[in-house]
CSV table of C-alpha atoms in Angstrom, one decimal:
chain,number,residue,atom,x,y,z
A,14,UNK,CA,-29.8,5.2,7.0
A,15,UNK,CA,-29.4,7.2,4.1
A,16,UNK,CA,-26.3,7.1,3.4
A,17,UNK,CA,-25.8,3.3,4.3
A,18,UNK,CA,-28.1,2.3,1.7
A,19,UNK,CA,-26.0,3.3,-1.5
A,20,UNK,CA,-22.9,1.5,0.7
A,21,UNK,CA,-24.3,-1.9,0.8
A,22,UNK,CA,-25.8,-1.5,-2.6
A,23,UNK,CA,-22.3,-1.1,-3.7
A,24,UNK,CA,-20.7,-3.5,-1.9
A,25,UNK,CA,-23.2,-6.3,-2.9
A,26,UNK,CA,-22.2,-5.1,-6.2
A,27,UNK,CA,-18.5,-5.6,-5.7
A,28,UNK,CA,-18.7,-9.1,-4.1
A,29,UNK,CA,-21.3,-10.1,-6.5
A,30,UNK,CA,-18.5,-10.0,-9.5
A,31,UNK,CA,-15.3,-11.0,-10.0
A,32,UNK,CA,-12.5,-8.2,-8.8
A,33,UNK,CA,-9.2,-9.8,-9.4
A,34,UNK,CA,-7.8,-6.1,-9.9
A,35,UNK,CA,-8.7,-5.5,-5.4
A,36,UNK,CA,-6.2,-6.7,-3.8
A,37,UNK,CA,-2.9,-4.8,-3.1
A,38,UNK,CA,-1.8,-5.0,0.7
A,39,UNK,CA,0.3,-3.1,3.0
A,40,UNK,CA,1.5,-2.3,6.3
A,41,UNK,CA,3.6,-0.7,9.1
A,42,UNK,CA,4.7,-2.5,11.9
A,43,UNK,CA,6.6,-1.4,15.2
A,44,UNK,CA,8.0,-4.1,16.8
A,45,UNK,CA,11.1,-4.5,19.4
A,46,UNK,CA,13.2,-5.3,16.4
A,47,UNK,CA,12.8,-1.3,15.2
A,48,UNK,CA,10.2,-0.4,11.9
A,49,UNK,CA,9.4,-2.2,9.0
A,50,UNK,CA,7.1,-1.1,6.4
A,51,UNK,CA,5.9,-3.6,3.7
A,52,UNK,CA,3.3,-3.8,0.4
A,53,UNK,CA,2.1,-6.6,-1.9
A,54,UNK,CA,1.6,-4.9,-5.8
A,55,UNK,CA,-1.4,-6.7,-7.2
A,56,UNK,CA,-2.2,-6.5,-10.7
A,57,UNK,CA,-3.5,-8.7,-13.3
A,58,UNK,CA,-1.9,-9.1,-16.6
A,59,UNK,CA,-4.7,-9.0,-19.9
A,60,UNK,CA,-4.8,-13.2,-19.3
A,61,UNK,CA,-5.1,-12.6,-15.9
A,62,UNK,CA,-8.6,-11.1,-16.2
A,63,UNK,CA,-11.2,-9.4,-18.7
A,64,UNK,CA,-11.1,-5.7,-17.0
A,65,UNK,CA,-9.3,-4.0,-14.4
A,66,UNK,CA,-9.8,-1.2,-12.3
A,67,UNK,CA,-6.0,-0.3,-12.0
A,68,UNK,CA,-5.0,-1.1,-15.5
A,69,UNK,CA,-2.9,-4.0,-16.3
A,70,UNK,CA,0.9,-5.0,-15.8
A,71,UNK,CA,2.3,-5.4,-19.2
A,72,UNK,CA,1.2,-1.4,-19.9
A,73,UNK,CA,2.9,0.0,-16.6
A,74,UNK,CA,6.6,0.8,-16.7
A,75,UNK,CA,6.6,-1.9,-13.7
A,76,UNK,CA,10.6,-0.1,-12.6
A,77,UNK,CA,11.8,-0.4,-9.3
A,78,UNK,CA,14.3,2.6,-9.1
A,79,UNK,CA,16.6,4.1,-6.6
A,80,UNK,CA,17.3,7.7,-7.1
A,81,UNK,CA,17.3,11.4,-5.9
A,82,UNK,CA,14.4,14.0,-5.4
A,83,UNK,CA,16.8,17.2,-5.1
A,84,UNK,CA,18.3,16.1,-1.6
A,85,UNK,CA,16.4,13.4,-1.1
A,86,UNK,CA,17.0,9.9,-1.8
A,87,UNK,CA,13.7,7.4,-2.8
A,88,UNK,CA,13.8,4.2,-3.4
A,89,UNK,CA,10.6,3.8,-5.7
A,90,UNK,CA,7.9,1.1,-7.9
A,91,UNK,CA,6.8,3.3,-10.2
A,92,UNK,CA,4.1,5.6,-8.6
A,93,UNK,CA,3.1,2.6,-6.0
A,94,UNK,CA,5.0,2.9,-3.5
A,95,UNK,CA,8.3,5.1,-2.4
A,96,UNK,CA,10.7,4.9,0.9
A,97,UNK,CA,13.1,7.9,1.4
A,98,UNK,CA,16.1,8.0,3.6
A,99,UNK,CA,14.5,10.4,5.9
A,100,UNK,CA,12.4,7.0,6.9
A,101,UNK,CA,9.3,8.3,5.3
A,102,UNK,CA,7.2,5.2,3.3
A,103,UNK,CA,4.1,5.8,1.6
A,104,UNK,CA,2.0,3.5,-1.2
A,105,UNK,CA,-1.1,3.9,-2.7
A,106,UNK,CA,-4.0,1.1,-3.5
A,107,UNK,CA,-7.2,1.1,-5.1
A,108,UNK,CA,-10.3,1.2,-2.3
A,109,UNK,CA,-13.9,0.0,-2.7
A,110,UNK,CA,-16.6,0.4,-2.8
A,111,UNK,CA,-16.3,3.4,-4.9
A,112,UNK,CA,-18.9,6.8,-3.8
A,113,UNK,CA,-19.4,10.0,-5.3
A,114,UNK,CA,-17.2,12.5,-3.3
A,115,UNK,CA,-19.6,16.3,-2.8
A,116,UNK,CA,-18.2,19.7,-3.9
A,117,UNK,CA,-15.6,20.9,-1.6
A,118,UNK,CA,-14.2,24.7,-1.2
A,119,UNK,CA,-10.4,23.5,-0.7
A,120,UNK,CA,-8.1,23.1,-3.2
A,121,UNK,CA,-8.3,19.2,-4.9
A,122,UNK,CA,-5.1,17.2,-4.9
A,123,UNK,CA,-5.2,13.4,-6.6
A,124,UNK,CA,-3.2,10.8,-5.3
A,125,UNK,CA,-0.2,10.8,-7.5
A,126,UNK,CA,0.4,14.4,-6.7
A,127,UNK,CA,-0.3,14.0,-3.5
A,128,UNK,CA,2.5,10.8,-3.2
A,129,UNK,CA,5.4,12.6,-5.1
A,130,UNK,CA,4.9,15.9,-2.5
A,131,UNK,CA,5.1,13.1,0.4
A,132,UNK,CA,8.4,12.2,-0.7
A,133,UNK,CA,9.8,15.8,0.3
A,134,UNK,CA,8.1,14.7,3.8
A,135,UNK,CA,10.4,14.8,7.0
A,136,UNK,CA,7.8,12.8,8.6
A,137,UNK,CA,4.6,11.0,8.0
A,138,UNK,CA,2.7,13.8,10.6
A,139,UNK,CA,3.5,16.3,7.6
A,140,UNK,CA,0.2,15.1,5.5
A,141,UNK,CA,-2.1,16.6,8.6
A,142,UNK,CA,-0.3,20.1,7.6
A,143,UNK,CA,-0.2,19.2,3.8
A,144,UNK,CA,-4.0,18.5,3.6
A,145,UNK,CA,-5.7,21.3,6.1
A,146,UNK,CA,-6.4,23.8,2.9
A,147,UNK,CA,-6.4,20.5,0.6
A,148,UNK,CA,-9.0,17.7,-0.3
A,149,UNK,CA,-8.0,14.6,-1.9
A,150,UNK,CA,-10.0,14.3,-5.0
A,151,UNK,CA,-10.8,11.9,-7.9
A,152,UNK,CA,-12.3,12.5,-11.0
A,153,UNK,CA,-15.4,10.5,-10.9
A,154,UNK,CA,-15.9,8.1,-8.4
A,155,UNK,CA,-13.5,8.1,-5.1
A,156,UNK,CA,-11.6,5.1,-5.6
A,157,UNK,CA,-8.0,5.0,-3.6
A,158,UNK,CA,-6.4,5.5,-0.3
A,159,UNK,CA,-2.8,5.6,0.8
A,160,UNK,CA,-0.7,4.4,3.6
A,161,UNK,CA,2.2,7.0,5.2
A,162,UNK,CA,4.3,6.3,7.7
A,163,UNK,CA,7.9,6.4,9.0
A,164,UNK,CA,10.3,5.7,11.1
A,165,UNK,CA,9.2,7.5,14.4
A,166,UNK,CA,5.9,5.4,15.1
A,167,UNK,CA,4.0,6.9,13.0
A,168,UNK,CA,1.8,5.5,10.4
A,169,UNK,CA,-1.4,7.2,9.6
A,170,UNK,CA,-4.5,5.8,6.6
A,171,UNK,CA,-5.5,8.8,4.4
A,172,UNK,CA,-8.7,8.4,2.3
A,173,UNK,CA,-11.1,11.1,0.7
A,174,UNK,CA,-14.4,11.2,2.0
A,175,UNK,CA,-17.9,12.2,0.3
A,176,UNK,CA,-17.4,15.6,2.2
A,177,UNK,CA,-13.6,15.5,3.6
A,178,UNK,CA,-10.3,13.6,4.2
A,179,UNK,CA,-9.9,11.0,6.2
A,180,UNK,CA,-6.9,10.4,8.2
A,181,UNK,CA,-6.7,7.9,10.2
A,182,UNK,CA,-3.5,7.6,13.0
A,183,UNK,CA,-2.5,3.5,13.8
A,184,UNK,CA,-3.0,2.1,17.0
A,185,UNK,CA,-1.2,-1.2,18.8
A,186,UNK,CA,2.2,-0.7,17.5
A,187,UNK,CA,0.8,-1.6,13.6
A,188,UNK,CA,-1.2,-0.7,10.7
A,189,UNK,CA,-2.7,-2.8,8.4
A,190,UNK,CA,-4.5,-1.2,4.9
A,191,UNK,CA,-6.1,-3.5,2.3
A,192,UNK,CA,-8.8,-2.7,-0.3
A,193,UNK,CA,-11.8,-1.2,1.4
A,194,UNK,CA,-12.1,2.5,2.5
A,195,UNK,CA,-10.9,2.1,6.6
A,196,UNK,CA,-12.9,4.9,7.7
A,197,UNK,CA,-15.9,3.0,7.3
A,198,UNK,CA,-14.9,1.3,10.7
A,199,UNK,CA,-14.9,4.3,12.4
A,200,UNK,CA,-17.6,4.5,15.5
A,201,UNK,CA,-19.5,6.7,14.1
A,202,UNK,CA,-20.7,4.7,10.5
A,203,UNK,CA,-20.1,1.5,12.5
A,204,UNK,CA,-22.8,2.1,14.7
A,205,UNK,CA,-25.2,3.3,12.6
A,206,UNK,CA,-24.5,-0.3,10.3
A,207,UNK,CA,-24.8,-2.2,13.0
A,208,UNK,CA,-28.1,-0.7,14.1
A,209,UNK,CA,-29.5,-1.1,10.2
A,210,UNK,CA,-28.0,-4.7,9.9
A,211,UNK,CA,-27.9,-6.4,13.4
A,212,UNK,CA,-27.5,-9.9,11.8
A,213,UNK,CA,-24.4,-8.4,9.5
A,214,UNK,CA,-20.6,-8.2,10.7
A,215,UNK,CA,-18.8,-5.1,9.0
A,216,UNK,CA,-15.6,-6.2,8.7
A,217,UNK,CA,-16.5,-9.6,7.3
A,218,UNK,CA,-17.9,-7.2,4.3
A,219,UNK,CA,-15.4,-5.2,3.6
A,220,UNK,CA,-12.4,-7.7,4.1
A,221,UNK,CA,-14.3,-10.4,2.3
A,222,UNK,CA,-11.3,-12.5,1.2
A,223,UNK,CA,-9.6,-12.3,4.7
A,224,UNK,CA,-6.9,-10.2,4.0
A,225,UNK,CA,-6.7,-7.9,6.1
A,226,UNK,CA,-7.2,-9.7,9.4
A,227,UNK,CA,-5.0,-12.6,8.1
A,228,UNK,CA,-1.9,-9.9,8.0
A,229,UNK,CA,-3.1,-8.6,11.1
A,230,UNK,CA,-3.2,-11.6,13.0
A,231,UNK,CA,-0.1,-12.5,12.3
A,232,UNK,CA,1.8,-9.3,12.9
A,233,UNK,CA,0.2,-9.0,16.1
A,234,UNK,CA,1.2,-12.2,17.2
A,235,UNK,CA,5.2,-11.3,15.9
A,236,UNK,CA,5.5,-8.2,17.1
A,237,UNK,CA,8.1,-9.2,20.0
A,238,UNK,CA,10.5,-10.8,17.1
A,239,UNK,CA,8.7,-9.3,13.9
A,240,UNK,CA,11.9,-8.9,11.2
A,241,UNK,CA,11.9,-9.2,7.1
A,242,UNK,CA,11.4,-12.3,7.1
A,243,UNK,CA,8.5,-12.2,9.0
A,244,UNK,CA,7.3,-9.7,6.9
A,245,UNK,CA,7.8,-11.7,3.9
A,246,UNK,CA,5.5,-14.3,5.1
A,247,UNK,CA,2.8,-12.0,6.0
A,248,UNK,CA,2.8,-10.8,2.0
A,249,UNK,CA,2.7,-14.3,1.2
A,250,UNK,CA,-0.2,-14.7,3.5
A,251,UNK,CA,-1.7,-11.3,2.2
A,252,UNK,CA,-1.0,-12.2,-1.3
A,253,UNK,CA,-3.3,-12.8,-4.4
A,254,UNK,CA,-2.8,-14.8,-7.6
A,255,UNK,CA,-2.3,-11.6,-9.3
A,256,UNK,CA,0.1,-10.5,-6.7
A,257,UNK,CA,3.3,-8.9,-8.8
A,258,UNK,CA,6.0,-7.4,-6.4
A,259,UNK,CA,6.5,-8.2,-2.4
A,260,UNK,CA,8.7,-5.8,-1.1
A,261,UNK,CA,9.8,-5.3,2.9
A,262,UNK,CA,11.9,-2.2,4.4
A,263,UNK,CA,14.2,-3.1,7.5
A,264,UNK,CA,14.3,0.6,7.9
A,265,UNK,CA,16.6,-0.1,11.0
A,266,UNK,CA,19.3,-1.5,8.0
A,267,UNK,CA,18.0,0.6,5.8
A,268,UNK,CA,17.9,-2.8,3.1
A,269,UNK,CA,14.9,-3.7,1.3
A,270,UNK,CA,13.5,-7.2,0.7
A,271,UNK,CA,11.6,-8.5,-2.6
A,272,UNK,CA,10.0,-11.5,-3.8
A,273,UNK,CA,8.1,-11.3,-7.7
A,274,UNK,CA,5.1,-13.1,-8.6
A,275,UNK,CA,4.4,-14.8,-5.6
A,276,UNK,CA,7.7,-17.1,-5.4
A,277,UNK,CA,8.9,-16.5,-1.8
A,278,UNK,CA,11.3,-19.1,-2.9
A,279,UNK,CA,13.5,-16.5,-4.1
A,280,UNK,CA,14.3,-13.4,-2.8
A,281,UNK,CA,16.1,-9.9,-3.7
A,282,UNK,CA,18.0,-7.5,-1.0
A,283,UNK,CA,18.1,-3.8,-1.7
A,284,UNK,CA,21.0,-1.5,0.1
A,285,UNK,CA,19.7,1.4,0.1
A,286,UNK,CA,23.0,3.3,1.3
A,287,UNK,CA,25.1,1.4,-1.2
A,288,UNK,CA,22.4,2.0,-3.8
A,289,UNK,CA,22.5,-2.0,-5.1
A,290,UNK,CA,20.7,-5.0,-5.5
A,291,UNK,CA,21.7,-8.4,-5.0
A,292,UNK,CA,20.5,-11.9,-4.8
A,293,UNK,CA,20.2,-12.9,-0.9
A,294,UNK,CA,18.1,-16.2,-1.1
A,295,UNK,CA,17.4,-19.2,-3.6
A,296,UNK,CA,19.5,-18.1,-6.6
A,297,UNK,CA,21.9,-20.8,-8.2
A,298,UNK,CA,24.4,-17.6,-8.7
A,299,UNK,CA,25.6,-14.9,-6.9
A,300,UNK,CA,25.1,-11.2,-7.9
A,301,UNK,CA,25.2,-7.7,-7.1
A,302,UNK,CA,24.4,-5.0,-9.4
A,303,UNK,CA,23.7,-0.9,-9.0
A,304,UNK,CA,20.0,-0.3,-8.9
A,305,UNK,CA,18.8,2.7,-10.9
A,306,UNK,CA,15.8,1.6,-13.1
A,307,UNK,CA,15.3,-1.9,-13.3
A,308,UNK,CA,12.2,-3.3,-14.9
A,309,UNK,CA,10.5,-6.3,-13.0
A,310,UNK,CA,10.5,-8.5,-16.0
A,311,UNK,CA,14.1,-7.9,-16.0
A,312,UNK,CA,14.8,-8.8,-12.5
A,313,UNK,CA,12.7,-11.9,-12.6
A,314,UNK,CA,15.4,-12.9,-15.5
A,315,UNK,CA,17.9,-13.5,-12.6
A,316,UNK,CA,19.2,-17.2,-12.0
């Protein structure tokens, strides 16, 4: 009971306000059609809302980017998200309700260090080696987790914990990660909730805005013919008004799909082996250009 108090204290807290800055969502799905990995980038802009948690768009560098990590080629957003050619994906979102995280004796990592040694991953199993002498840390309050997966089935939610990580393997041929910590719905803080709060549903707390069982649902129900652009309408369906960036990785074609700011009207393809981007949907003009650094404001420029 004593540590579920402080919880719902801080989760009333968080649904009591007004978090536009919450709501990045990703996933991994393995369907019959192969692996596809995908991620909404939610942000606000400064008109967009008073504060934010994650900082706001117009001060990021906001570049998607195709380039090399000595052998390894990544196709990047900034520090968000990354997908290699070894078929490792990983992305990182903000996670609430934030706790205090207890003194550990291993050696802290934070999240962005934690993303660019991922990148040198063969597989997404290499964070349970990476992390055995490490703890994921944040100054202050705990207030991210990260998605890692690839293309051999294996997805896996990592998350600090007040006294050590949290990783957390998928299940059902998919994994879904939105904004609260997942390892809260583990059987062992579950149970104790639901014998504190017998009227109270878990879930329904964390994924107050329906998220995450919205993107589930549907994936679930596609897995049989689950492709990008079945993937693209899960984003949509996952999406926010501050939603930024859609991106979805045919990892099978090794081509990446994007939509920006929530027009699914119009959509980008990536080739990752020919290292370009093109139009592929709802453009009056055709075009193909070498993607290195390209700014999202810029792209959005395309007709």
């Amino acid at each position: 009971m004593q540590r579920l108090v402080p919880f719902v204290v801080a989760l009333a807290l968080v649904l009591g306000g007004t978090h536009l800055a919450l709501a990045c969502s990703s996933f991994a799905v393995y369907g019959k059609n192969g692996p596809f990995f995908g991620m909404n980038v939610d942000m606000p802009t400064r008109a967009e809302a008073a504060e934010s948690a994650v900082g706001f768009f117009e001060h990021q560098h906001n570049r998607l980017a195709l380039n090399r990590r000595s052998d390894v080629a990544v196709f990047r957003y900034d520090y968000i998200f990354f997908y290699t050619d070894r078929g490792v994906f990983g992305c990182t979102q903000y996670a609430q309700p934030t706790f205090t995280m207890n003194p550990s004796d291993k050696k802290p990592v934070d999240w962005s260090h934690a993303q660019v040694s991922a990148i040198d991953f063969e597989r997404a199993a290499d964070v349970v080696v990476f992390l055995e002498e490490r703890r994921l840390w944040a100054d202050g309050e705990a207030d991210f987790h990260w998605l890692l997966a690839d293309t051999q089935g294996n997805a896996f939610i990592i998350e600090p914990g007040a006294d050590d990580n949290h990783i957390l393997p998928g299940e059902g041929g998919f994994t879904v990660m939105t904004n609260f910590f997942h390892h809260y719905l583990e059987d062992g803080f579950a149970q104790k909730f639901a014998e504190n709060y017998p009227g109270a549903d878990l879930l329904d707390l964390l994924d107050h805005d329906g998220r995450y069982r919205r993107g589930a649902a549907l994936i679930r129900s596609s897995l049989d013919h689950f492709d990008h652009l079945k993937g693209l309408e899960v984003l949509k369906a996952m999406s926010s008004p501050i939603t930024k960036v859609s991106v979805v990785i045919d990892a099978g074609e090794q081509k990446a799909y994007l939509a920006l700011f929530r027009d699914f009207s119009r959509i980008w393809e990536v080739d990752l082996e020919a290292g370009t981007i093109a139009t592929y949907m709802g453009f009056a003009q055709e075009r193909c250009e070498e993607l290195r650094n390209y700014t999202v404001p810029r792209l959005a420029m395309w007709e």
